[in-house]
Amino acid sequence: MQDVNDTPDAGQSDETSTEAPPEAQSHASGTSHDAREDAFTGFEDSMISSHMLDQSEIDSLLGNTFAGLPDREETGMERVIKAGFVAYERLPMLEIALDRFVRLLSSTLRSFTNDNVEITMEGTRSMCFGDYMNTVPSSSLFAVFKAVQWENYGLVVVDSGLSYSIIDILMGGPRGVGHAGTEGRPHTAIERSLIEKLITLTLNDLSAAFNPVCTIDLTFERLEVSSRFAAIARASNAVVMTKLHIDMEDKSGNLDLIIPYATLEPVRDRLSQQFMGERFGRDSIWENHLMSEILETDVEVSAVFEENFLPLSQVLNLRPGTQIAFPYRSDTPIHVTLQCGQNSLFEGRLGQLHGKAAVKIERRLVPPDSPHPHTPPSLASRE
């Protein structure tokens, strides 16, 4: 007789028979998990590829954290203050002088360094002196110069790249190798003397560039290593800043020219003239041609014998046939005044010439202030 406990339960037998080995169960679960991950990854890829966020949507999600500041409209007072600046575009002769300065300085530096030098004017603009001094690198050299005739000062700023490049070339440095970088050590006395020579040549060329406009002597005053000791104007004063980029084969640097508007004030009227052809200021050829054409213009000249002043009541009573008496004697010459409009030109005497009434000019009433000499006719005939 078989024990009941030894007999396996039917439910247990069925459950045992349906179970899979542990290895098979783990393999099946891993396969299903990978399939779910692949499906989720494919869903993410499809969502990303279907819609990419642009910059505006990103800024909207982040609350415009990285967006720039909104454009602020200038107030009326700010516009008035800016209108007080005299932009260098209003001084066309200054731009011509600076272009001439670039040409002269290029030739001078080629002879000074015995190297191929190319100078490019990167820009000229008006700005406050304090704004420029706050942005200039502290390793630059500041050369203060004086405009003798203008009785004011200017500034030449040489950056460290240009100063060390000039020193390398003049001290026999290796050619074909660029400058290693900005050196932090201060310049020695010999190096400062070389930079002072460069500044002197620059000021000589700048003086020559202004010669067609006016005669000016620019003299070197001092060389400063700190911007605090190179203050030639107040921080709020307007200046003209010209940036020059100098290339010497494998070496390069920048040179800035700072001229306050107070320095240019004595010659502002000349700098505001227009540039005509290859001449500065006045065009004598066109001026002479215009004057010769004006002198050939026909004008109406009136000969006034006598003038008499009458009250308005008597003028209103004038009728055809009324006679107006003038003080005249038959034995006295008749004096005549020649007028053009309301302007008196000449005085003379009335007479006859070839059977026609004529006036002999005796005195000139027009002041001889014209630079173009012309001789008026001695006789003026009148029909």
Coordinates of C-alpha atoms in Angstrom, one line a residue:
M1 CA 0.0 0.0 0.0
Q2 CA 1.4 3.3 -1.0
D3 CA 1.6 6.2 1.4
V4 CA -0.3 9.2 0.5
N5 CA 2.5 11.5 1.4
D6 CA 4.8 9.9 -1.0
T7 CA 2.4 10.5 -3.9
P8 CA 3.1 13.7 -5.6
D9 CA 0.4 16.2 -5.7
A10 CA -1.1 16.8 -9.1
G11 CA -1.0 20.6 -8.9
Q12 CA 2.6 20.5 -7.7
S13 CA 3.5 18.1 -10.5
D14 CA 2.0 20.4 -13.1
E15 CA 3.7 23.4 -11.6
T16 CA 7.0 21.7 -11.4
S17 CA 6.7 20.6 -15.0
T18 CA 6.1 24.1 -16.3
E19 CA 9.0 25.7 -14.6
A20 CA 12.1 26.5 -16.7
P21 CA 15.7 26.2 -15.6
P22 CA 17.2 29.3 -13.9
E23 CA 19.6 30.0 -16.8
A24 CA 16.7 30.0 -19.3
Q25 CA 14.6 32.3 -17.0
S26 CA 17.5 34.8 -16.7
H27 CA 18.1 34.7 -20.4
A28 CA 14.5 35.3 -21.2
S29 CA 14.2 38.2 -18.8
G30 CA 17.4 39.8 -20.2
T31 CA 16.1 39.5 -23.7
S32 CA 12.8 41.2 -22.9
H33 CA 14.6 44.0 -21.0
D34 CA 16.9 44.7 -23.9
A35 CA 14.0 44.7 -26.2
R36 CA 12.2 47.3 -24.0
E37 CA 15.4 49.5 -23.9
D38 CA 15.8 49.3 -27.6
A39 CA 12.2 50.2 -28.1
F40 CA 12.5 53.2 -25.7
T41 CA 15.7 54.4 -27.3
G42 CA 14.2 54.2 -30.7
F43 CA 11.2 56.2 -29.4
E44 CA 13.5 58.9 -28.0
D45 CA 15.5 59.1 -31.3
S46 CA 12.3 59.4 -33.2
M47 CA 11.1 62.2 -30.9
I48 CA 14.4 64.1 -31.1
S49 CA 14.7 63.7 -34.8
S50 CA 11.1 64.7 -35.4
H51 CA 11.5 68.0 -33.4
M52 CA 14.7 69.9 -32.6
L53 CA 14.5 72.9 -30.3
D54 CA 15.8 76.1 -31.8
Q55 CA 17.4 78.9 -29.9
S56 CA 14.2 80.8 -29.3
E57 CA 12.5 77.8 -27.7
I58 CA 15.6 77.1 -25.5
D59 CA 15.6 80.7 -24.4
S60 CA 11.9 80.5 -23.6
L61 CA 12.4 77.3 -21.6
L62 CA 15.2 78.9 -19.6
G63 CA 13.4 82.2 -19.1
N64 CA 15.6 84.1 -21.5
T65 CA 18.5 83.8 -19.1
F66 CA 21.2 83.9 -21.8
A67 CA 19.4 86.4 -24.0
G68 CA 21.1 89.8 -24.5
L69 CA 19.9 92.9 -22.9
P70 CA 17.0 94.6 -24.7
D71 CA 17.9 97.6 -26.8
R72 CA 17.4 100.8 -24.8
E73 CA 16.1 103.9 -26.5
E74 CA 18.3 106.9 -25.9
T75 CA 16.9 109.8 -23.9
G76 CA 16.8 113.3 -25.2
M77 CA 19.6 114.4 -22.9
E78 CA 21.9 111.6 -24.1
R79 CA 21.3 112.7 -27.7
V80 CA 22.1 116.3 -26.8
I81 CA 25.4 115.1 -25.1
K82 CA 26.4 113.0 -28.1
A83 CA 25.6 115.8 -30.4
G84 CA 28.2 117.9 -28.6
F85 CA 31.0 115.6 -29.9
V86 CA 32.6 116.7 -33.1
A87 CA 32.9 113.6 -35.1
Y88 CA 36.0 113.2 -37.2
E89 CA 33.8 112.8 -40.3
R90 CA 33.1 116.5 -40.0
L91 CA 36.9 117.2 -40.4
P92 CA 37.6 115.7 -43.9
M93 CA 41.1 117.3 -44.0
L94 CA 42.1 115.3 -40.9
E95 CA 41.4 112.0 -42.6
I96 CA 43.5 113.2 -45.6
A97 CA 46.3 114.1 -43.3
L98 CA 46.2 110.7 -41.5
D99 CA 46.3 108.9 -44.8
R100 CA 49.3 110.9 -45.8
F101 CA 50.8 110.1 -42.4
V102 CA 50.5 106.3 -43.0
R103 CA 52.3 106.6 -46.3
L104 CA 55.1 108.6 -44.8
L105 CA 55.5 106.3 -41.8
S106 CA 55.6 103.2 -44.0
S107 CA 58.6 104.6 -45.9
T108 CA 60.3 105.7 -42.7
L109 CA 60.0 102.4 -40.9
R110 CA 61.3 100.5 -43.9
S111 CA 64.5 102.6 -43.7
F112 CA 64.6 102.4 -39.9
T113 CA 64.2 98.6 -39.6
N114 CA 65.7 97.6 -42.9
D115 CA 62.7 95.3 -43.3
N116 CA 59.5 95.1 -45.3
V117 CA 56.9 97.1 -43.3
E118 CA 53.2 97.4 -44.1
I119 CA 51.0 99.7 -42.1
T120 CA 47.2 99.4 -42.1
M121 CA 44.8 102.0 -40.7
E122 CA 42.3 99.8 -38.9
G123 CA 40.0 102.7 -38.0
T124 CA 39.6 106.3 -36.8
R125 CA 36.8 107.2 -34.4
S126 CA 35.8 109.7 -31.7
M127 CA 35.6 108.6 -28.1
C128 CA 36.1 109.8 -24.6
F129 CA 39.7 109.8 -23.3
G130 CA 38.7 107.9 -20.2
D131 CA 37.0 105.1 -22.1
Y132 CA 40.2 104.6 -24.2
M133 CA 42.5 104.6 -21.2
N134 CA 40.4 102.0 -19.5
T135 CA 40.7 99.6 -22.4
V136 CA 44.4 100.0 -23.3
P137 CA 46.6 97.1 -22.1
S138 CA 48.7 97.9 -19.1
S139 CA 51.9 96.6 -20.8
S140 CA 51.8 99.3 -23.4
L141 CA 54.2 102.3 -23.6
F142 CA 52.7 105.8 -23.6
A143 CA 54.6 108.6 -25.4
V144 CA 53.4 112.1 -24.6
F145 CA 54.1 114.7 -27.3
K146 CA 53.5 118.5 -27.5
A147 CA 52.1 120.4 -30.4
V148 CA 54.1 123.6 -30.1
Q149 CA 52.0 126.0 -32.3
W150 CA 48.7 124.5 -31.0
E151 CA 49.9 124.7 -27.3
N152 CA 48.5 121.4 -26.4
Y153 CA 49.4 117.7 -26.1
G154 CA 48.8 114.4 -27.8
L155 CA 49.6 110.7 -27.1
V156 CA 51.2 107.9 -29.0
V157 CA 50.5 104.4 -27.5
V158 CA 52.8 101.5 -28.5
D159 CA 51.6 98.0 -27.5
S160 CA 54.0 95.4 -26.2
G161 CA 54.0 93.3 -29.4
L162 CA 55.2 96.3 -31.5
S163 CA 57.8 97.4 -28.9
Y164 CA 59.4 94.0 -28.5
S165 CA 59.3 93.4 -32.2
I166 CA 61.2 96.7 -32.9
I167 CA 63.7 95.8 -30.2
D168 CA 64.3 92.3 -31.7
I169 CA 64.9 93.7 -35.1
L170 CA 67.2 96.6 -34.0
M171 CA 69.2 94.4 -31.6
G172 CA 69.9 91.7 -34.2
G173 CA 67.3 89.2 -33.3
P174 CA 66.7 86.2 -35.5
R175 CA 64.8 86.8 -38.7
G176 CA 62.0 84.6 -39.9
V177 CA 61.0 83.9 -36.3
G178 CA 58.1 85.7 -34.8
H179 CA 58.1 87.2 -31.3
A180 CA 57.6 84.6 -28.6
G181 CA 55.0 86.5 -26.7
T182 CA 54.4 89.4 -24.4
E183 CA 57.2 89.8 -21.8
G184 CA 56.3 90.9 -18.3
R185 CA 59.6 92.5 -17.5
P186 CA 60.1 96.2 -17.7
H187 CA 62.0 97.7 -20.6
T188 CA 65.7 98.5 -20.0
A189 CA 67.3 101.9 -20.6
I190 CA 68.6 100.8 -24.0
E191 CA 65.3 99.4 -25.1
R192 CA 63.5 102.6 -24.0
S193 CA 66.0 104.7 -26.0
L194 CA 65.1 102.6 -29.1
I195 CA 61.4 103.1 -28.6
E196 CA 62.0 106.9 -28.1
K197 CA 63.8 106.9 -31.5
L198 CA 60.7 105.2 -33.0
I199 CA 58.4 107.8 -31.4
T200 CA 60.6 110.7 -32.7
L201 CA 60.4 109.4 -36.3
T202 CA 56.7 108.9 -36.0
L203 CA 56.2 112.5 -34.8
N204 CA 58.3 113.9 -37.6
D205 CA 56.2 112.1 -40.2
L206 CA 53.0 113.3 -38.4
S207 CA 54.3 116.9 -38.6
A208 CA 55.0 116.5 -42.3
A209 CA 51.5 115.1 -42.9
F210 CA 49.9 118.2 -41.4
N211 CA 52.2 120.6 -43.4
P212 CA 49.7 121.1 -46.3
V213 CA 47.1 122.2 -43.7
C214 CA 49.3 124.2 -41.4
T215 CA 52.8 124.4 -40.0
I216 CA 53.1 122.4 -36.8
D217 CA 56.0 121.1 -34.8
L218 CA 55.4 117.9 -32.7
T219 CA 58.0 117.4 -30.1
F220 CA 58.5 114.4 -27.9
E221 CA 58.0 115.1 -24.2
R222 CA 58.3 111.9 -22.2
L223 CA 57.8 108.1 -22.2
E224 CA 55.5 106.6 -19.6
V225 CA 54.9 103.0 -18.6
S226 CA 51.7 103.6 -16.7
S227 CA 48.5 105.1 -18.0
R228 CA 48.1 107.1 -14.8
F229 CA 51.0 109.3 -15.7
A230 CA 50.0 109.8 -19.3
A231 CA 46.8 111.7 -18.6
I232 CA 46.9 114.5 -21.2
A233 CA 43.2 115.4 -20.9
R234 CA 40.2 114.8 -18.6
A235 CA 38.4 111.5 -18.8
S236 CA 35.3 113.1 -20.2
N237 CA 37.1 115.0 -23.0
A238 CA 36.6 113.9 -26.6
V239 CA 39.6 112.6 -28.6
V240 CA 40.3 111.2 -32.0
M241 CA 41.7 107.7 -31.8
T242 CA 43.5 106.2 -34.8
K243 CA 44.6 102.6 -34.6
L244 CA 47.5 101.5 -36.9
H245 CA 48.5 97.9 -37.4
I246 CA 52.1 97.4 -38.4
D247 CA 53.3 94.2 -40.0
M248 CA 57.1 93.5 -40.3
E249 CA 57.2 90.1 -42.1
D250 CA 56.8 87.7 -39.2
K251 CA 56.4 90.3 -36.5
S252 CA 53.5 92.7 -35.9
G253 CA 52.0 95.1 -33.4
N254 CA 49.7 98.1 -33.0
L255 CA 50.3 101.8 -32.6
D256 CA 47.5 104.2 -31.4
L257 CA 47.5 107.9 -32.1
I258 CA 45.4 109.9 -29.6
I259 CA 44.7 113.6 -30.4
P260 CA 42.3 115.6 -28.2
Y261 CA 39.8 117.8 -30.0
A262 CA 41.1 120.7 -27.8
T263 CA 44.5 120.2 -29.5
L264 CA 42.8 120.5 -33.0
E265 CA 40.7 123.5 -32.0
P266 CA 43.1 126.2 -33.5
V267 CA 42.9 124.6 -37.0
R268 CA 39.4 123.2 -36.9
D269 CA 38.3 125.7 -39.6
R270 CA 41.1 124.4 -41.9
L271 CA 40.4 120.8 -41.1
S272 CA 36.7 121.2 -42.0
Q273 CA 37.5 122.3 -45.6
Q274 CA 36.8 119.9 -48.5
F275 CA 39.5 118.1 -50.4
M276 CA 39.6 119.0 -54.1
G277 CA 41.7 117.1 -56.5
E278 CA 45.3 116.9 -55.3
R279 CA 45.3 120.2 -53.5
F280 CA 44.4 121.0 -49.9
G281 CA 41.7 123.6 -49.2
R282 CA 41.1 126.2 -52.0
D283 CA 41.1 125.4 -55.7
S284 CA 42.8 128.4 -57.3
I285 CA 42.1 127.2 -60.9
W286 CA 38.3 127.1 -60.4
E287 CA 38.4 130.3 -58.4
N288 CA 40.2 132.2 -61.2
H289 CA 37.8 130.7 -63.8
L290 CA 34.8 131.7 -61.8
M291 CA 36.1 135.3 -61.3
S292 CA 36.8 135.7 -65.0
E293 CA 33.3 134.6 -65.9
I294 CA 31.8 137.0 -63.3
L295 CA 33.8 139.9 -64.8
E296 CA 32.3 139.2 -68.2
T297 CA 28.7 139.3 -66.9
D298 CA 26.5 142.1 -68.3
V299 CA 25.0 144.4 -65.6
E300 CA 22.6 147.4 -65.9
V301 CA 24.2 150.7 -64.8
S302 CA 22.2 153.8 -64.1
A303 CA 23.5 157.4 -64.4
V304 CA 22.0 159.5 -61.7
F305 CA 22.3 163.3 -62.4
E306 CA 20.6 164.7 -59.3
E307 CA 18.4 163.7 -56.5
N308 CA 15.6 165.7 -54.9
F309 CA 13.6 164.8 -51.8
L310 CA 9.9 165.7 -51.8
P311 CA 7.3 165.2 -49.1
L312 CA 4.7 162.5 -49.7
S313 CA 1.9 165.1 -50.0
Q314 CA 3.6 166.8 -52.9
V315 CA 4.3 163.4 -54.6
L316 CA 0.6 162.6 -54.4
N317 CA -0.3 165.9 -56.1
L318 CA 1.9 165.2 -59.1
R319 CA 0.0 165.3 -62.4
P320 CA 1.1 165.0 -66.0
G321 CA 2.9 168.2 -67.0
T322 CA 4.1 169.0 -63.5
Q323 CA 7.7 170.3 -63.4
I324 CA 10.2 169.6 -60.7
A325 CA 13.0 172.1 -60.4
F326 CA 16.6 171.1 -59.8
P327 CA 19.4 173.5 -58.8
Y328 CA 21.4 173.6 -62.0
R329 CA 23.5 176.4 -63.6
S330 CA 24.4 176.4 -67.2
D331 CA 28.0 177.3 -66.6
T332 CA 28.7 174.4 -64.2
P333 CA 29.5 170.8 -65.1
I334 CA 26.9 168.2 -64.5
H335 CA 28.2 165.6 -61.9
V336 CA 26.9 162.1 -62.5
T337 CA 26.9 159.0 -60.2
L338 CA 26.9 155.6 -61.8
Q339 CA 24.9 153.1 -59.8
C340 CA 24.2 149.3 -60.1
G341 CA 21.0 148.9 -58.2
Q342 CA 21.4 150.7 -54.9
N343 CA 25.2 150.4 -55.0
S344 CA 27.2 153.5 -56.1
L345 CA 30.1 152.5 -58.3
F346 CA 31.7 155.7 -59.8
E347 CA 31.5 159.4 -60.0
G348 CA 32.1 161.5 -63.1
R349 CA 31.0 164.3 -65.4
L350 CA 28.4 164.3 -68.2
G351 CA 29.6 165.0 -71.7
Q352 CA 29.4 163.9 -75.3
L353 CA 31.5 161.4 -77.3
H354 CA 30.9 160.7 -81.0
G355 CA 27.5 162.4 -80.8
K356 CA 26.3 160.4 -77.8
A357 CA 25.9 161.2 -74.2
A358 CA 28.9 160.0 -72.2
V359 CA 30.2 160.0 -68.6
K360 CA 33.8 160.6 -67.8
I361 CA 34.7 158.7 -64.7
E362 CA 36.7 160.7 -62.2
R363 CA 36.5 158.8 -58.9
R364 CA 36.0 155.1 -58.0
L365 CA 33.6 154.5 -55.1
V366 CA 34.0 150.7 -54.9
P367 CA 36.8 149.8 -52.4
P368 CA 39.7 147.9 -54.0
D369 CA 39.4 144.8 -51.8
S370 CA 39.4 142.3 -54.6
P371 CA 42.6 140.2 -55.0
H372 CA 42.0 140.1 -58.8
P373 CA 43.2 143.4 -60.4
H374 CA 41.0 144.8 -63.1
T375 CA 41.1 148.2 -64.6
P376 CA 37.7 149.9 -65.1
P377 CA 37.1 151.7 -68.4
S378 CA 37.8 155.4 -68.4
L379 CA 34.7 156.2 -70.4
A380 CA 31.2 154.8 -70.2
S381 CA 28.9 155.6 -73.2
R382 CA 25.2 155.8 -72.9
E383 CA 22.7 155.9 -75.7

